[in-house]
Amino acid sequence: MIASQIFKWIGVNVTLFRSAQSQRLTKKAVLFVIVFIFIPMLLIFWFGSNRASYSIKIQVGQALSELNKQNHATMDRVMDSVDQKLMNIMSSELIQQWRDDRVLHAEQGLQKYIATENLLSNYSMNVNYSLFVLTKQSSNYYFAPSSNVSGAGVFFIESLAERDWIQKAVEADGKALVERIDQFGFNQNSRKTIALIRSVTDLSQGGEPISVLVATEIEKLLTTEMNSITLPEHTRVFLTDTKGTVLVGSDTGESTFIIPDHGTELLPNVWVTDSHMYVYHDSLSYADRLIYEIPLRSLLGSYNEVQRIIRIIAICYFVIILFFLFYLGKSVLRPMARLASLTRSYEPGKEMKRYAEEDRKDEIGTSYRAFYLMTERLNQLVKEKYVMEIKQKESELNLMHSQITPHLLYNTLDSVYWYGIRGGVPEVADMVRDLSTMLRIGLSRGKEIITLQEELNHVEAYLHLQEKRYNHSFHFHIHLEEGIEDYLLPKVIIQPLVENSILHGIGKMDGEGEVWIGIQVTEGTLLISVEDNGFRPLDLEKIHTLLSGTADPDKGFGIRNVHKRIQLRFGDAYGLTYAAREEGGTKVLIKLPAIQTEQDLAVYIA
């Protein structure tokens, strides 16, 4: 959502900027303030407001979630205390004696009833405890009141189906069950109470249910614990069962309460809608849920007030900027527009109209004075233009002359070549031809980049000349990978390396010298290797000083020149690498990018 708003703002800015190109400076300034100050300020305010609101919700949600968890734990401890008393009552011998009442006389039944009533009464303080005895002779206990009359005590039932919550307690198989009972005790109005229920089993007959213990009026203790914490204003608190039935709640008019489906989960157990935050916690022991329903206005009330104040300040600030712009337009932009009009109407040699702004002591006056001074200088420069044109023509003539000189040299060498052929000295003719080839490729009409085939022609011409000079004391071998003849590379980078191999390695080996030149392309890299089998040991430390530029500048000029030319054009990842051959001699590797077209070459800075 934020990204879409930013792209939309950029699109609006581009459209407004294009429309502003034909408007006057004052309108452009107002438009500039709106587009680049006011709108970004609104976007920043909107984004910051949302982020701040989100951060507040996160922090409050974390605090309330922890508070909810602790509050629910306290309420569970209340339930645990009540449940513990139920367990104590269930384990008493008196309660277990109700498993068989068939032989009891009326007097014995009355005494047993009174004893059980006293036992339950002793436990009943803030909570009422009652026992529902399952019997087939309920008529024997005519003296016992109904649960519709008494709020606690011993009651007799002939079937578990008489109360649905009794049936649930028996089906719970001894586990504690929390239920809302709509009617318990005599009351003209429906009296709802929260009860903790456990079935009492016959410990001597394999665990058959013989009665049900009920602890009622628990809502008083739960309400006390629920109201013991301070929550934001207008917060509603509900303790519900798994179906959403309200067991205890701050709003007595709600019988059921379920968290709305619409909204988003802010944090685990924290749900947020447009108007409320819901914080909840589930109890595994009693299968209930404690829910806080908190209006967002209660959480963000003070923050919203701060937002309103910031909004008012921003509007006032914008109005002040507009007033300042009108003042700026009158005192600055209008004189600048007049100066722009002067610049458009200026023609060399034309006398310019003078305005009062020239006498101002600020930057506007400086600009006017500079403009008038500039026009005077331009008029002077026009007069000097003809002299510059004459000098330019002289430079062009000199350039043409410099181009004619190599041409005359090539023609002269060509004449010598044919003279040697006709004179019966073909070796001299071949040497002249090789020299001519070297010169042509070396000069290359001023080009720095040539094809790989041209570079090899240059090297072969040089090797042929050196063969004749050293009376064929060495042999050379060139291996070129097929299909790479048109790759581009800087000119004359192989010949200096071959020259070093001949001068310092194989030049005087009496026919045993060998030079190998291998060229291939691997993973976008052009690799050129020059190897020789010279007998002199390789001094790698000296080579390193030559390539790094720390050696004597008068030594190793050739290889240092090649290495630096490659790195200056293509970067430090490329250049020369020297190593000693295992069979003896030296191996140097030229590493270049594999460049096939001028477009590939344009990527690299020359």
PDB file of C-alpha atoms in Angstrom, residues 6-142:
ATOM      1  CA  ILE A   6       4.819   6.536  -3.444  1.00  0.00           C
ATOM      2  CA  PHE A   7       4.584   5.550  -7.124  1.00  0.00           C
ATOM      3  CA  LYS A   8       1.354   7.509  -7.446  1.00  0.00           C
ATOM      4  CA  TRP A   9       3.038  10.575  -5.905  1.00  0.00           C
ATOM      5  CA  ILE A  10       5.998  10.227  -8.304  1.00  0.00           C
ATOM      6  CA  GLY A  11       3.617  10.061 -11.271  1.00  0.00           C
ATOM      7  CA  VAL A  12       1.809  13.201 -10.121  1.00  0.00           C
ATOM      8  CA  ASN A  13       5.137  14.989  -9.664  1.00  0.00           C
ATOM      9  CA  VAL A  14       6.311  14.111 -13.194  1.00  0.00           C
ATOM     10  CA  THR A  15       3.041  15.320 -14.742  1.00  0.00           C
ATOM     11  CA  LEU A  16       3.075  18.570 -12.797  1.00  0.00           C
ATOM     12  CA  PHE A  17       6.744  19.144 -13.587  1.00  0.00           C
ATOM     13  CA  ARG A  18       6.117  18.809 -17.338  1.00  0.00           C
ATOM     14  CA  SER A  19       3.185  21.215 -17.198  1.00  0.00           C
ATOM     15  CA  ALA A  20       5.253  23.677 -15.167  1.00  0.00           C
ATOM     16  CA  GLN A  21       7.940  24.036 -17.837  1.00  0.00           C
ATOM     17  CA  SER A  22       5.854  26.578 -19.738  1.00  0.00           C
ATOM     18  CA  GLN A  23       4.732  28.569 -16.659  1.00  0.00           C
ATOM     19  CA  ARG A  24       6.242  31.631 -15.087  1.00  0.00           C
ATOM     20  CA  LEU A  25       8.687  31.482 -12.203  1.00  0.00           C
ATOM     21  CA  THR A  26       6.165  32.473  -9.521  1.00  0.00           C
ATOM     22  CA  LYS A  27       3.741  29.754 -10.518  1.00  0.00           C
ATOM     23  CA  LYS A  28       6.601  27.298 -10.723  1.00  0.00           C
ATOM     24  CA  ALA A  29       7.709  28.227  -7.225  1.00  0.00           C
ATOM     25  CA  VAL A  30       4.194  27.705  -5.852  1.00  0.00           C
ATOM     26  CA  LEU A  31       3.963  24.427  -7.715  1.00  0.00           C
ATOM     27  CA  PHE A  32       7.370  23.445  -6.381  1.00  0.00           C
ATOM     28  CA  VAL A  33       6.255  24.062  -2.799  1.00  0.00           C
ATOM     29  CA  ILE A  34       3.082  22.047  -3.315  1.00  0.00           C
ATOM     30  CA  VAL A  35       4.771  19.123  -5.063  1.00  0.00           C
ATOM     31  CA  PHE A  36       8.090  18.909  -3.244  1.00  0.00           C
ATOM     32  CA  ILE A  37       7.214  20.283   0.204  1.00  0.00           C
ATOM     33  CA  PHE A  38       3.504  20.106   0.964  1.00  0.00           C
ATOM     34  CA  ILE A  39       2.661  16.753  -0.667  1.00  0.00           C
ATOM     35  CA  PRO A  40       5.808  14.991   0.669  1.00  0.00           C
ATOM     36  CA  MET A  41       5.061  16.492   4.090  1.00  0.00           C
ATOM     37  CA  LEU A  42       1.533  15.060   3.975  1.00  0.00           C
ATOM     38  CA  LEU A  43       2.865  11.672   2.855  1.00  0.00           C
ATOM     39  CA  ILE A  44       5.516  11.682   5.565  1.00  0.00           C
ATOM     40  CA  PHE A  45       2.914  12.720   8.137  1.00  0.00           C
ATOM     41  CA  TRP A  46       0.539  10.001   6.944  1.00  0.00           C
ATOM     42  CA  PHE A  47       3.259   7.355   6.948  1.00  0.00           C
ATOM     43  CA  GLY A  48       4.667   8.488  10.310  1.00  0.00           C
ATOM     44  CA  SER A  49       1.183   8.631  11.822  1.00  0.00           C
ATOM     45  CA  ASN A  50       0.399   5.105  10.678  1.00  0.00           C
ATOM     46  CA  ARG A  51       3.736   3.785  11.892  1.00  0.00           C
ATOM     47  CA  ALA A  52       3.358   5.542  15.246  1.00  0.00           C
ATOM     48  CA  SER A  53      -0.203   4.239  15.617  1.00  0.00           C
ATOM     49  CA  TYR A  54       0.985   0.759  14.714  1.00  0.00           C
ATOM     50  CA  SER A  55       3.854   0.959  17.222  1.00  0.00           C
ATOM     51  CA  ILE A  56       1.473   2.129  19.962  1.00  0.00           C
ATOM     52  CA  LYS A  57      -0.880  -0.736  19.168  1.00  0.00           C
ATOM     53  CA  ILE A  58       2.006  -3.203  19.295  1.00  0.00           C
ATOM     54  CA  GLN A  59       3.290  -1.922  22.636  1.00  0.00           C
ATOM     55  CA  VAL A  60      -0.160  -1.666  24.207  1.00  0.00           C
ATOM     56  CA  GLY A  61      -1.143  -5.039  22.757  1.00  0.00           C
ATOM     57  CA  GLN A  62       1.921  -6.679  24.296  1.00  0.00           C
ATOM     58  CA  ALA A  63       1.253  -5.095  27.694  1.00  0.00           C
ATOM     59  CA  LEU A  64      -2.457  -5.947  27.659  1.00  0.00           C
ATOM     60  CA  SER A  65      -1.780  -9.489  26.465  1.00  0.00           C
ATOM     61  CA  GLU A  66       0.536 -10.058  29.416  1.00  0.00           C
ATOM     62  CA  LEU A  67      -1.987  -8.440  31.777  1.00  0.00           C
ATOM     63  CA  ASN A  68      -4.775 -10.591  30.331  1.00  0.00           C
ATOM     64  CA  LYS A  69      -2.697 -13.722  30.811  1.00  0.00           C
ATOM     65  CA  GLN A  70      -1.932 -12.848  34.450  1.00  0.00           C
ATOM     66  CA  ASN A  71      -5.554 -11.877  35.136  1.00  0.00           C
ATOM     67  CA  HIS A  72      -6.761 -15.162  33.679  1.00  0.00           C
ATOM     68  CA  ALA A  73      -4.161 -17.070  35.713  1.00  0.00           C
ATOM     69  CA  THR A  74      -5.525 -15.421  38.864  1.00  0.00           C
ATOM     70  CA  MET A  75      -9.076 -16.404  37.929  1.00  0.00           C
ATOM     71  CA  ASP A  76      -7.854 -19.951  37.251  1.00  0.00           C
ATOM     72  CA  ARG A  77      -6.351 -20.013  40.739  1.00  0.00           C
ATOM     73  CA  VAL A  78      -9.779 -19.082  42.123  1.00  0.00           C
ATOM     74  CA  MET A  79     -11.264 -21.959  40.158  1.00  0.00           C
ATOM     75  CA  ASP A  80      -8.450 -24.237  41.374  1.00  0.00           C
ATOM     76  CA  SER A  81      -9.240 -23.322  44.967  1.00  0.00           C
ATOM     77  CA  VAL A  82     -12.920 -24.120  44.469  1.00  0.00           C
ATOM     78  CA  ASP A  83     -12.048 -27.323  42.628  1.00  0.00           C
ATOM     79  CA  GLN A  84      -9.734 -28.373  45.450  1.00  0.00           C
ATOM     80  CA  LYS A  85     -12.611 -28.050  47.920  1.00  0.00           C
ATOM     81  CA  LEU A  86     -14.780 -30.134  45.591  1.00  0.00           C
ATOM     82  CA  MET A  87     -12.082 -32.814  45.613  1.00  0.00           C
ATOM     83  CA  ASN A  88     -11.944 -32.727  49.425  1.00  0.00           C
ATOM     84  CA  ILE A  89     -15.696 -33.089  49.671  1.00  0.00           C
ATOM     85  CA  MET A  90     -15.734 -35.924  47.120  1.00  0.00           C
ATOM     86  CA  SER A  91     -13.088 -37.860  49.046  1.00  0.00           C
ATOM     87  CA  SER A  92     -15.010 -37.730  52.361  1.00  0.00           C
ATOM     88  CA  GLU A  93     -16.568 -40.995  53.580  1.00  0.00           C
ATOM     89  CA  LEU A  94     -19.902 -39.293  54.139  1.00  0.00           C
ATOM     90  CA  ILE A  95     -20.271 -38.447  50.442  1.00  0.00           C
ATOM     91  CA  GLN A  96     -19.245 -41.986  49.421  1.00  0.00           C
ATOM     92  CA  GLN A  97     -21.974 -43.450  51.703  1.00  0.00           C
ATOM     93  CA  TRP A  98     -24.623 -42.139  49.305  1.00  0.00           C
ATOM     94  CA  ARG A  99     -23.719 -44.900  46.847  1.00  0.00           C
ATOM     95  CA  ASP A 100     -26.408 -47.190  48.422  1.00  0.00           C
ATOM     96  CA  ASP A 101     -29.494 -45.886  50.272  1.00  0.00           C
ATOM     97  CA  ARG A 102     -31.869 -48.810  49.732  1.00  0.00           C
ATOM     98  CA  VAL A 103     -31.773 -50.104  53.336  1.00  0.00           C
ATOM     99  CA  LEU A 104     -31.984 -46.735  54.981  1.00  0.00           C
ATOM    100  CA  HIS A 105     -34.963 -45.992  57.234  1.00  0.00           C
ATOM    101  CA  ALA A 106     -36.521 -42.550  57.141  1.00  0.00           C
ATOM    102  CA  GLU A 107     -34.784 -41.525  60.357  1.00  0.00           C
ATOM    103  CA  GLN A 108     -31.396 -42.764  59.164  1.00  0.00           C
ATOM    104  CA  GLY A 109     -31.879 -40.967  55.849  1.00  0.00           C
ATOM    105  CA  LEU A 110     -32.742 -37.747  57.673  1.00  0.00           C
ATOM    106  CA  GLN A 111     -29.639 -37.974  59.869  1.00  0.00           C
ATOM    107  CA  LYS A 112     -27.435 -38.686  56.870  1.00  0.00           C
ATOM    108  CA  TYR A 113     -29.025 -35.791  55.016  1.00  0.00           C
ATOM    109  CA  ILE A 114     -28.433 -33.407  57.937  1.00  0.00           C
ATOM    110  CA  ALA A 115     -24.808 -34.529  58.253  1.00  0.00           C
ATOM    111  CA  THR A 116     -24.184 -33.969  54.556  1.00  0.00           C
ATOM    112  CA  GLU A 117     -25.866 -30.562  54.726  1.00  0.00           C
ATOM    113  CA  ASN A 118     -23.567 -29.604  57.616  1.00  0.00           C
ATOM    114  CA  LEU A 119     -20.503 -30.809  55.661  1.00  0.00           C
ATOM    115  CA  LEU A 120     -21.450 -28.710  52.654  1.00  0.00           C
ATOM    116  CA  SER A 121     -22.306 -25.753  54.867  1.00  0.00           C
ATOM    117  CA  ASN A 122     -18.873 -25.860  56.491  1.00  0.00           C
ATOM    118  CA  TYR A 123     -17.244 -25.481  53.047  1.00  0.00           C
ATOM    119  CA  SER A 124     -19.705 -22.855  51.827  1.00  0.00           C
ATOM    120  CA  MET A 125     -18.431 -19.358  52.540  1.00  0.00           C
ATOM    121  CA  ASN A 126     -18.072 -17.211  49.405  1.00  0.00           C
ATOM    122  CA  VAL A 127     -19.153 -20.182  47.272  1.00  0.00           C
ATOM    123  CA  ASN A 128     -22.151 -22.449  47.778  1.00  0.00           C
ATOM    124  CA  TYR A 129     -21.601 -26.206  47.535  1.00  0.00           C
ATOM    125  CA  SER A 130     -24.419 -28.593  46.638  1.00  0.00           C
ATOM    126  CA  LEU A 131     -24.739 -32.357  46.130  1.00  0.00           C
ATOM    127  CA  PHE A 132     -27.122 -33.940  43.653  1.00  0.00           C
ATOM    128  CA  VAL A 133     -27.625 -37.597  44.694  1.00  0.00           C
ATOM    129  CA  LEU A 134     -28.744 -40.115  42.077  1.00  0.00           C
ATOM    130  CA  THR A 135     -31.410 -42.352  43.715  1.00  0.00           C
ATOM    131  CA  LYS A 136     -34.357 -44.509  42.728  1.00  0.00           C
ATOM    132  CA  GLN A 137     -36.166 -43.754  46.011  1.00  0.00           C
ATOM    133  CA  SER A 138     -36.455 -40.012  45.913  1.00  0.00           C
ATOM    134  CA  SER A 139     -39.798 -40.279  47.745  1.00  0.00           C
ATOM    135  CA  ASN A 140     -37.907 -41.358  50.861  1.00  0.00           C
ATOM    136  CA  TYR A 141     -36.400 -37.861  50.984  1.00  0.00           C
ATOM    137  CA  TYR A 142     -39.571 -35.848  50.911  1.00  0.00           C
TER     138      TYR A 142
END
